[in-house]
GROMACS .gro file of C-alpha atoms in nm:
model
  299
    1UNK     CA    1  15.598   5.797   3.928
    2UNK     CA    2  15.269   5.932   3.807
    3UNK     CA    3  15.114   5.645   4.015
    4UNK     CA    4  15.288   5.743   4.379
    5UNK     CA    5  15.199   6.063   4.336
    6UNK     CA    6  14.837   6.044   4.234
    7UNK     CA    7  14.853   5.831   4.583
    8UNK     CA    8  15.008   6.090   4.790
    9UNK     CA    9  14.735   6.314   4.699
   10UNK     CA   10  14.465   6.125   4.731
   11UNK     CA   11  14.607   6.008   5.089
   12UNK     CA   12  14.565   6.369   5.161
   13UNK     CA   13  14.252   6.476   5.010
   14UNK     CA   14  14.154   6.190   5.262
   15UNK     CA   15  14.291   6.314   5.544
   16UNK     CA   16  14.178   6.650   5.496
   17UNK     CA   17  13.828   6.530   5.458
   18UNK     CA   18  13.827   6.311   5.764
   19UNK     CA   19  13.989   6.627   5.956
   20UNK     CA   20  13.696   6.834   5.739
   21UNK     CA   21  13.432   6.600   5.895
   22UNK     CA   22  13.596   6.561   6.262
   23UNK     CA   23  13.549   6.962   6.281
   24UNK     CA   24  13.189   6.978   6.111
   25UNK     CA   25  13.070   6.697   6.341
   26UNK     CA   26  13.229   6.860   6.683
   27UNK     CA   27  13.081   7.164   6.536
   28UNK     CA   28  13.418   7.344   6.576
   29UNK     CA   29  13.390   7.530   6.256
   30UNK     CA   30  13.114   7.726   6.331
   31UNK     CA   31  13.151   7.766   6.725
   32UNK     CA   32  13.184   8.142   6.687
   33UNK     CA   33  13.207   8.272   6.998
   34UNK     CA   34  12.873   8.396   7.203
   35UNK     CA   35  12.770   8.734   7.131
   36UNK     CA   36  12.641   8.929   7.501
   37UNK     CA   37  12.373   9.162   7.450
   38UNK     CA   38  12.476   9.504   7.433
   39UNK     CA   39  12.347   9.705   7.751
   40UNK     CA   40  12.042   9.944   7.655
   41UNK     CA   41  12.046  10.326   7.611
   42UNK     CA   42  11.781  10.453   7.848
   43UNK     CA   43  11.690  10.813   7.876
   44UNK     CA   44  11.693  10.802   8.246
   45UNK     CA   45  11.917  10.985   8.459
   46UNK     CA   46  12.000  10.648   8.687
   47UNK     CA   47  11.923  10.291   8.608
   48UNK     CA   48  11.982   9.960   8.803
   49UNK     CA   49  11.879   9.610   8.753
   50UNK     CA   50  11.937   9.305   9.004
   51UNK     CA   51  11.875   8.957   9.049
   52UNK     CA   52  11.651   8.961   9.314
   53UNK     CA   53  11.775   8.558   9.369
   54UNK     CA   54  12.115   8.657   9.461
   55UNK     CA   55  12.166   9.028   9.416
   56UNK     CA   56  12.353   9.044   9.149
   57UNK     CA   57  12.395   9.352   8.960
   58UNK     CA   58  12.327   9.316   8.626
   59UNK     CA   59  12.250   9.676   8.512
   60UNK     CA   60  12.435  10.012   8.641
   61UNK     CA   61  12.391  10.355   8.492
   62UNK     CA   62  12.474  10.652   8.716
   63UNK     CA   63  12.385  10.337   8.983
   64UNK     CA   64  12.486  10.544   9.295
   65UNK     CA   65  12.393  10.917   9.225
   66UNK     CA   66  12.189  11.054   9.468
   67UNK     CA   67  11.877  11.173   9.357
   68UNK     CA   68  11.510  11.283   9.414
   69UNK     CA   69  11.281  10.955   9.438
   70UNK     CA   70  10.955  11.146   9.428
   71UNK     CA   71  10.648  10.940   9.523
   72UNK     CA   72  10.902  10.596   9.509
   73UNK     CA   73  11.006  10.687   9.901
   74UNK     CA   74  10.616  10.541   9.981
   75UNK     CA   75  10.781  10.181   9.921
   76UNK     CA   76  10.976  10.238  10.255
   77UNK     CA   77  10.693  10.411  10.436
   78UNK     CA   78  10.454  10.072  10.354
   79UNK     CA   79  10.784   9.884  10.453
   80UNK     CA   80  10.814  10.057  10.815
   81UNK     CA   81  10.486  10.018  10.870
   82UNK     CA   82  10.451   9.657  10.766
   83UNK     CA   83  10.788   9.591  10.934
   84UNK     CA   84  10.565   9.701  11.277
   85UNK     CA   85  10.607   9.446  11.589
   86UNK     CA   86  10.252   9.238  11.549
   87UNK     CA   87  10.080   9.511  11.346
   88UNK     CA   88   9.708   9.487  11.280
   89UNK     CA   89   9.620   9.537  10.921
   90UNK     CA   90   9.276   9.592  11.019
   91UNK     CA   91   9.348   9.842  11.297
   92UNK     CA   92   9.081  10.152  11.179
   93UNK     CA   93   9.209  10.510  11.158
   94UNK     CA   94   9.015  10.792  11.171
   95UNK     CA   95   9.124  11.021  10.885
   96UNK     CA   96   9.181  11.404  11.004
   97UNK     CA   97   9.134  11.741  10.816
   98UNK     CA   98   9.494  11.815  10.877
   99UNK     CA   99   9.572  11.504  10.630
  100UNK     CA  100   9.306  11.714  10.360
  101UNK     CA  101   9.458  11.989  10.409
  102UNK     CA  102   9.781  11.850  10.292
  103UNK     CA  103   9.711  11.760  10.011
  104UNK     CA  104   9.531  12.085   9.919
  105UNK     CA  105   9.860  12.281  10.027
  106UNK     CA  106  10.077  12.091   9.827
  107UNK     CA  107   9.878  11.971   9.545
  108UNK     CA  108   9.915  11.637   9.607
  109UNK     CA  109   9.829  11.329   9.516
  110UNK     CA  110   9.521  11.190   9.686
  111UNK     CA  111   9.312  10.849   9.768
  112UNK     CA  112   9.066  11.090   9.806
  113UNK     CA  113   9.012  10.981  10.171
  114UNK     CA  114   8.750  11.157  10.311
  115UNK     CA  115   8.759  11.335  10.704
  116UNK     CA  116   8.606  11.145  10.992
  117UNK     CA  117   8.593  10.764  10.775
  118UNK     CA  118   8.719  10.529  10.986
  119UNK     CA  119   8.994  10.363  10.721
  120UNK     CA  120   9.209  10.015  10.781
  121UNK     CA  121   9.547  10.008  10.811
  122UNK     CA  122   9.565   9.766  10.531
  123UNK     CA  123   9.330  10.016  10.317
  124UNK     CA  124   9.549  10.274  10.369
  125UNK     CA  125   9.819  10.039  10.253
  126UNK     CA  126   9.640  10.035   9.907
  127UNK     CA  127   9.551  10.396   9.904
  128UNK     CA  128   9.969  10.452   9.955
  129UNK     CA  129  10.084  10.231   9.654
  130UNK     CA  130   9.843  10.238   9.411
  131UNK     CA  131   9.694  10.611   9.343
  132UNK     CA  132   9.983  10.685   9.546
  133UNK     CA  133   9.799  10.919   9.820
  134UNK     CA  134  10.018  11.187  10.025
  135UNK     CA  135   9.686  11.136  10.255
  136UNK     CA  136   9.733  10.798  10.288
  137UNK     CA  137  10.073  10.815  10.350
  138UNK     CA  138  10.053  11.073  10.640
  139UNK     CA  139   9.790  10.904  10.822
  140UNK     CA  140  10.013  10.634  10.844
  141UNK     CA  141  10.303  10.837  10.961
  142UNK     CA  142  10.068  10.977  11.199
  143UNK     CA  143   9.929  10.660  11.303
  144UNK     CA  144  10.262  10.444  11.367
  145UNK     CA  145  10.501  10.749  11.466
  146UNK     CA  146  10.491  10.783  11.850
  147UNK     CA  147  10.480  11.081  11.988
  148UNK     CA  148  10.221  11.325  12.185
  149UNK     CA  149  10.139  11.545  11.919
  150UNK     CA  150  10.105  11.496  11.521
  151UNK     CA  151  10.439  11.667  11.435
  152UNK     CA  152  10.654  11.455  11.657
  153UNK     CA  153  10.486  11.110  11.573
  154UNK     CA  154  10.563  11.227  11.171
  155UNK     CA  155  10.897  11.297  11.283
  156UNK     CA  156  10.903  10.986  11.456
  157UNK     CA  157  10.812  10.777  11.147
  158UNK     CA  158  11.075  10.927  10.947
  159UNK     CA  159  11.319  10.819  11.173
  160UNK     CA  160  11.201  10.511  11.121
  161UNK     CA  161  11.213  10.499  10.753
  162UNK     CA  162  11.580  10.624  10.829
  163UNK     CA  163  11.652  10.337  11.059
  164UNK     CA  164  11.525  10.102  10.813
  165UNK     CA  165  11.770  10.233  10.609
  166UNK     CA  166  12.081  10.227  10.756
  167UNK     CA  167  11.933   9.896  10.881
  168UNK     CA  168  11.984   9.781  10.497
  169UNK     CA  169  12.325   9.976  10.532
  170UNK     CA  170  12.204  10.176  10.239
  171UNK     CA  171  12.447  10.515  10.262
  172UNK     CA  172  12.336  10.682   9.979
  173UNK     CA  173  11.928  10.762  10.130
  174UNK     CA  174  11.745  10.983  10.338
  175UNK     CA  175  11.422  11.056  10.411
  176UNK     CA  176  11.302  11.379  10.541
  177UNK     CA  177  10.934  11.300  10.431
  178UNK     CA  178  10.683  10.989  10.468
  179UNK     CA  179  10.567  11.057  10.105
  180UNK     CA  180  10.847  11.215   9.906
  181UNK     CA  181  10.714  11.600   9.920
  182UNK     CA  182  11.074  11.630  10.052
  183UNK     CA  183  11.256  11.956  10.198
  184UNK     CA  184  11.607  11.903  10.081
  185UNK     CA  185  11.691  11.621  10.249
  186UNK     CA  186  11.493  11.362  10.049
  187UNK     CA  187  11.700  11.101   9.849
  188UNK     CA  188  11.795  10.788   9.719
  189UNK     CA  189  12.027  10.619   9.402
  190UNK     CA  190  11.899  10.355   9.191
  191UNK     CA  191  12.110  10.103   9.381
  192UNK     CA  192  11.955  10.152   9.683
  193UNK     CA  193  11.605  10.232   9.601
  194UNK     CA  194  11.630   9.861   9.434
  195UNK     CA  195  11.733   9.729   9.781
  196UNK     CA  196  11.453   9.871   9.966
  197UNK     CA  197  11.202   9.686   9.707
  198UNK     CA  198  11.322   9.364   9.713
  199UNK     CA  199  11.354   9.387  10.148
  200UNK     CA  200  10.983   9.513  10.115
  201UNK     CA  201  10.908   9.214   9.906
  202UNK     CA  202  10.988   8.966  10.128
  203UNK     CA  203  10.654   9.058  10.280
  204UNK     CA  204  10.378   8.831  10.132
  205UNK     CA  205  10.109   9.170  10.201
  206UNK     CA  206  10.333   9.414  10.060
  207UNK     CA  207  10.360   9.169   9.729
  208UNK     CA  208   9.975   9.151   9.728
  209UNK     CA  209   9.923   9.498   9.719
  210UNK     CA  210  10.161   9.611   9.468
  211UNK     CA  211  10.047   9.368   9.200
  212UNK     CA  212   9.734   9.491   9.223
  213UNK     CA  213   9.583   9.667   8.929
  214UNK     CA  214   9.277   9.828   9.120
  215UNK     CA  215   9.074   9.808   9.472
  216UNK     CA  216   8.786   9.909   9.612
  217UNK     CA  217   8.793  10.010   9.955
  218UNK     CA  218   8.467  10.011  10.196
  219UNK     CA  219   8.512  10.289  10.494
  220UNK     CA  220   8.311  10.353  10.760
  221UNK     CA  221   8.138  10.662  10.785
  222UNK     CA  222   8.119  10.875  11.113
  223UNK     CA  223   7.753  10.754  11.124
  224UNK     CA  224   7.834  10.421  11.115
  225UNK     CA  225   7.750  10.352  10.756
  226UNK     CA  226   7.942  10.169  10.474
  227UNK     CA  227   8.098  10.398  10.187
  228UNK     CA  228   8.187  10.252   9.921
  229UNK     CA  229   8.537  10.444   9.761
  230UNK     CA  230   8.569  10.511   9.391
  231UNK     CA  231   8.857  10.261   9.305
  232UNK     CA  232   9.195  10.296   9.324
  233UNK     CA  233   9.433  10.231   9.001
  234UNK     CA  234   9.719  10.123   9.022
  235UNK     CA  235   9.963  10.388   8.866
  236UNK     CA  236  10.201  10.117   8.776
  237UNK     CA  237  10.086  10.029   8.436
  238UNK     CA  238  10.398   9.787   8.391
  239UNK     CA  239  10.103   9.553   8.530
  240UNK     CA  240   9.917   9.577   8.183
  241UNK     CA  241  10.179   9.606   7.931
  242UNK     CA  242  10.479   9.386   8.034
  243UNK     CA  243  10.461   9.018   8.125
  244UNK     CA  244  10.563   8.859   8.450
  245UNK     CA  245  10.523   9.251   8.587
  246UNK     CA  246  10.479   9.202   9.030
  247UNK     CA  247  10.539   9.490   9.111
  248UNK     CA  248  10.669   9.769   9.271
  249UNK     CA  249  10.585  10.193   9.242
  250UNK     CA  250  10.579  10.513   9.036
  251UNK     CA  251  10.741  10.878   9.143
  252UNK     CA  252  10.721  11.208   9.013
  253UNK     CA  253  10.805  11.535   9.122
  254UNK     CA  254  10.939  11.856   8.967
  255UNK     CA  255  11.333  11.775   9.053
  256UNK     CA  256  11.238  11.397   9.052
  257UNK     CA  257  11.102  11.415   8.680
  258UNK     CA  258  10.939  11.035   8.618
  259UNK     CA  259  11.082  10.713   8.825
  260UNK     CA  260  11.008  10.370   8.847
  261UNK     CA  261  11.092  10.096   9.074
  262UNK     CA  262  11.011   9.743   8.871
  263UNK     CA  263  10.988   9.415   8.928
  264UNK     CA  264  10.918   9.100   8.728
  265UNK     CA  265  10.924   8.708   8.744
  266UNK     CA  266  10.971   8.508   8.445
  267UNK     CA  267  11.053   8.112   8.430
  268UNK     CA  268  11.085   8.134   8.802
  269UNK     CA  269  11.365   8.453   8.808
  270UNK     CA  270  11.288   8.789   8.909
  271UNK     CA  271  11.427   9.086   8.829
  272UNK     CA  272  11.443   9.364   9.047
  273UNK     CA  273  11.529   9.789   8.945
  274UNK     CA  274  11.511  10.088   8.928
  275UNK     CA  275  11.464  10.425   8.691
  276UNK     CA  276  11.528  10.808   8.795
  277UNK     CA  277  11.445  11.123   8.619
  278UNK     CA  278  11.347  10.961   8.274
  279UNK     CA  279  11.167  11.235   8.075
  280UNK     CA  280  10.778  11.118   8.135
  281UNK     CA  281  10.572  10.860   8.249
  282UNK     CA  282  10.559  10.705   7.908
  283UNK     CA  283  10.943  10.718   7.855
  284UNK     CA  284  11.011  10.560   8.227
  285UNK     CA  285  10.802  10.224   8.107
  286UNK     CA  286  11.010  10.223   7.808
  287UNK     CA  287  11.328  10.261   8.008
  288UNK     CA  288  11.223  10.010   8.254
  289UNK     CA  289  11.102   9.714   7.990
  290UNK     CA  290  11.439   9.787   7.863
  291UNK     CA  291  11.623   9.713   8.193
  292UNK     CA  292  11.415   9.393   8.216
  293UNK     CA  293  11.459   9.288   7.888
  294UNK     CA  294  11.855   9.290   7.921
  295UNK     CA  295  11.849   9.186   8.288
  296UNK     CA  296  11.636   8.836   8.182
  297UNK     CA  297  11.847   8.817   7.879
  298UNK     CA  298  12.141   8.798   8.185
  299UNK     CA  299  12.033   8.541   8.381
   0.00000   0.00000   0.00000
């Protein structure tokens, strides 16, 4: 009796073991479940990530609130321009007072172009997106609006920067400026701000540029002479302190507060987004190496 029993149970410590092992080698046991990452807290106002592969949204905070965008509207205005039938990046403009004193009126910021240099389209490209000049901005407006007198080719441009945005079928933006020194009517949502970047990206000069930590541009001088400019930083500083960083622009403004449209490749992905009205420039880098942290962490 004591026998069959003693054989019963050791049949089934047996089985249980070979069960015991079945599970430990398939690894069933300990196949908990995958735990996501948990979406960041940023102190922005609106957030949005993408994959720039496929679109994909893989961040959304207040994603579709319309807001200011600050100096982040110049992405569009190099887009337009760049987006020109045949344009000639080394076409020269001649920079006017009336660009000076815009700046001076509104306290802008400046490439510190200088009246009467004879400036390239494509240096006026740099001057836009990396000190982020309001005088580089309007001589482009003024250069690649149409129109007989300064006012209507400005208008002009903005139209186009409008047309490039329903274009996109974006119906959250408007643009009622070339630089984002708006007057009312000047705005955009993380969502669609994103879009804009990654169409401007497709061009192979606007990628150039925007990666670019600093440039020194050479003007020509009403007598003919070469002047060397003071270089331009780049007032993206995602460049220097986050890996893979290619990109795109800064804003700020006093209803803007600090934005950031940001872009970076990492084992051949990018990720594409946006920040509005984080709390400072320091806080919008934070927000945005957030956003890319948890958008590669996606992907």
């Amino acid at each position: 009796m004591n026998t069959g029993i003693q054989g019963i149970r050791l049949r089934r410590a047996v089985g249980v073991a070979v069960t015991t092992g079945a599970l430990l080698a398939s690894g069933a046991l300990y196949a908990a479940p995958a735990q996501a990452a948990a979406a960041p807290t940023i102190v922005a106002k609106g957030g949005y990530v993408m994959n720039n592969g496929n679109g994909t949204s893989l961040y959304t905070k207040a994603a579709d609130t319309r807001r200011s965008t600050g100096s982040t509207t110049k992405i569009m205005t190099a887009k337009v321009v760049l987006a020109q039938k045949n344009v000639n990046l080394d076409a020269k403009v001649t920079i006017q007072m009336a660009y000076s004193d815009y700046i001076v009126k509104h306290n802008a910021s400046s490439a510190r172009l200088i009246v009467g240099d004879k400036v390239t389209v494509r240096q006026l490209l740099y001057g836009l997106m990396l000190p982020s000049g309001c005088d580089a901005a309007y001589a482009l407006a003024d250069k690649f609006g149409t129109g007989s007198t300064r006012s209507a080719r400005v208008k002009s441009f903005i139209g186009k920067m409008n047309a490039e945005a329903k274009k996109l079928g974006l119906k959250n933006t408007s643009f009622d400026s070339f630089d984002g020194i708006g007057n009312g009517k000047n705005y955009s949502t993380p969502r669609d701000l994103t879009k804009i970047a990654s169409s401007a990206m497709k061009s192979s000069t606007f990628r150039s540029i925007v990666k670019t930590k600093k440039y020194t541009a050479k003007t020509v001088t009403k007598t003919g002479s070469t002047r060397t400019m003071a270089p331009w930083t780049n007032t993206n500083t995602l460049l220097s302190s986050y890996s893979g960083t290619i990109g795109v622009k800064t804003g700020s403004g006093p209803e803007a507060k600090y934005c950031l449209v940001f872009a970076a490749t990492r084992n051949g992905k990018t990720v594409i987004g946006t920040v509005l009205a984080s709390s400072s420039a320091a806080q919008r880098e934070k927000d945005a190496k957030a956003l890319m942290g948890y958008g590669f962490g996606k992907l």
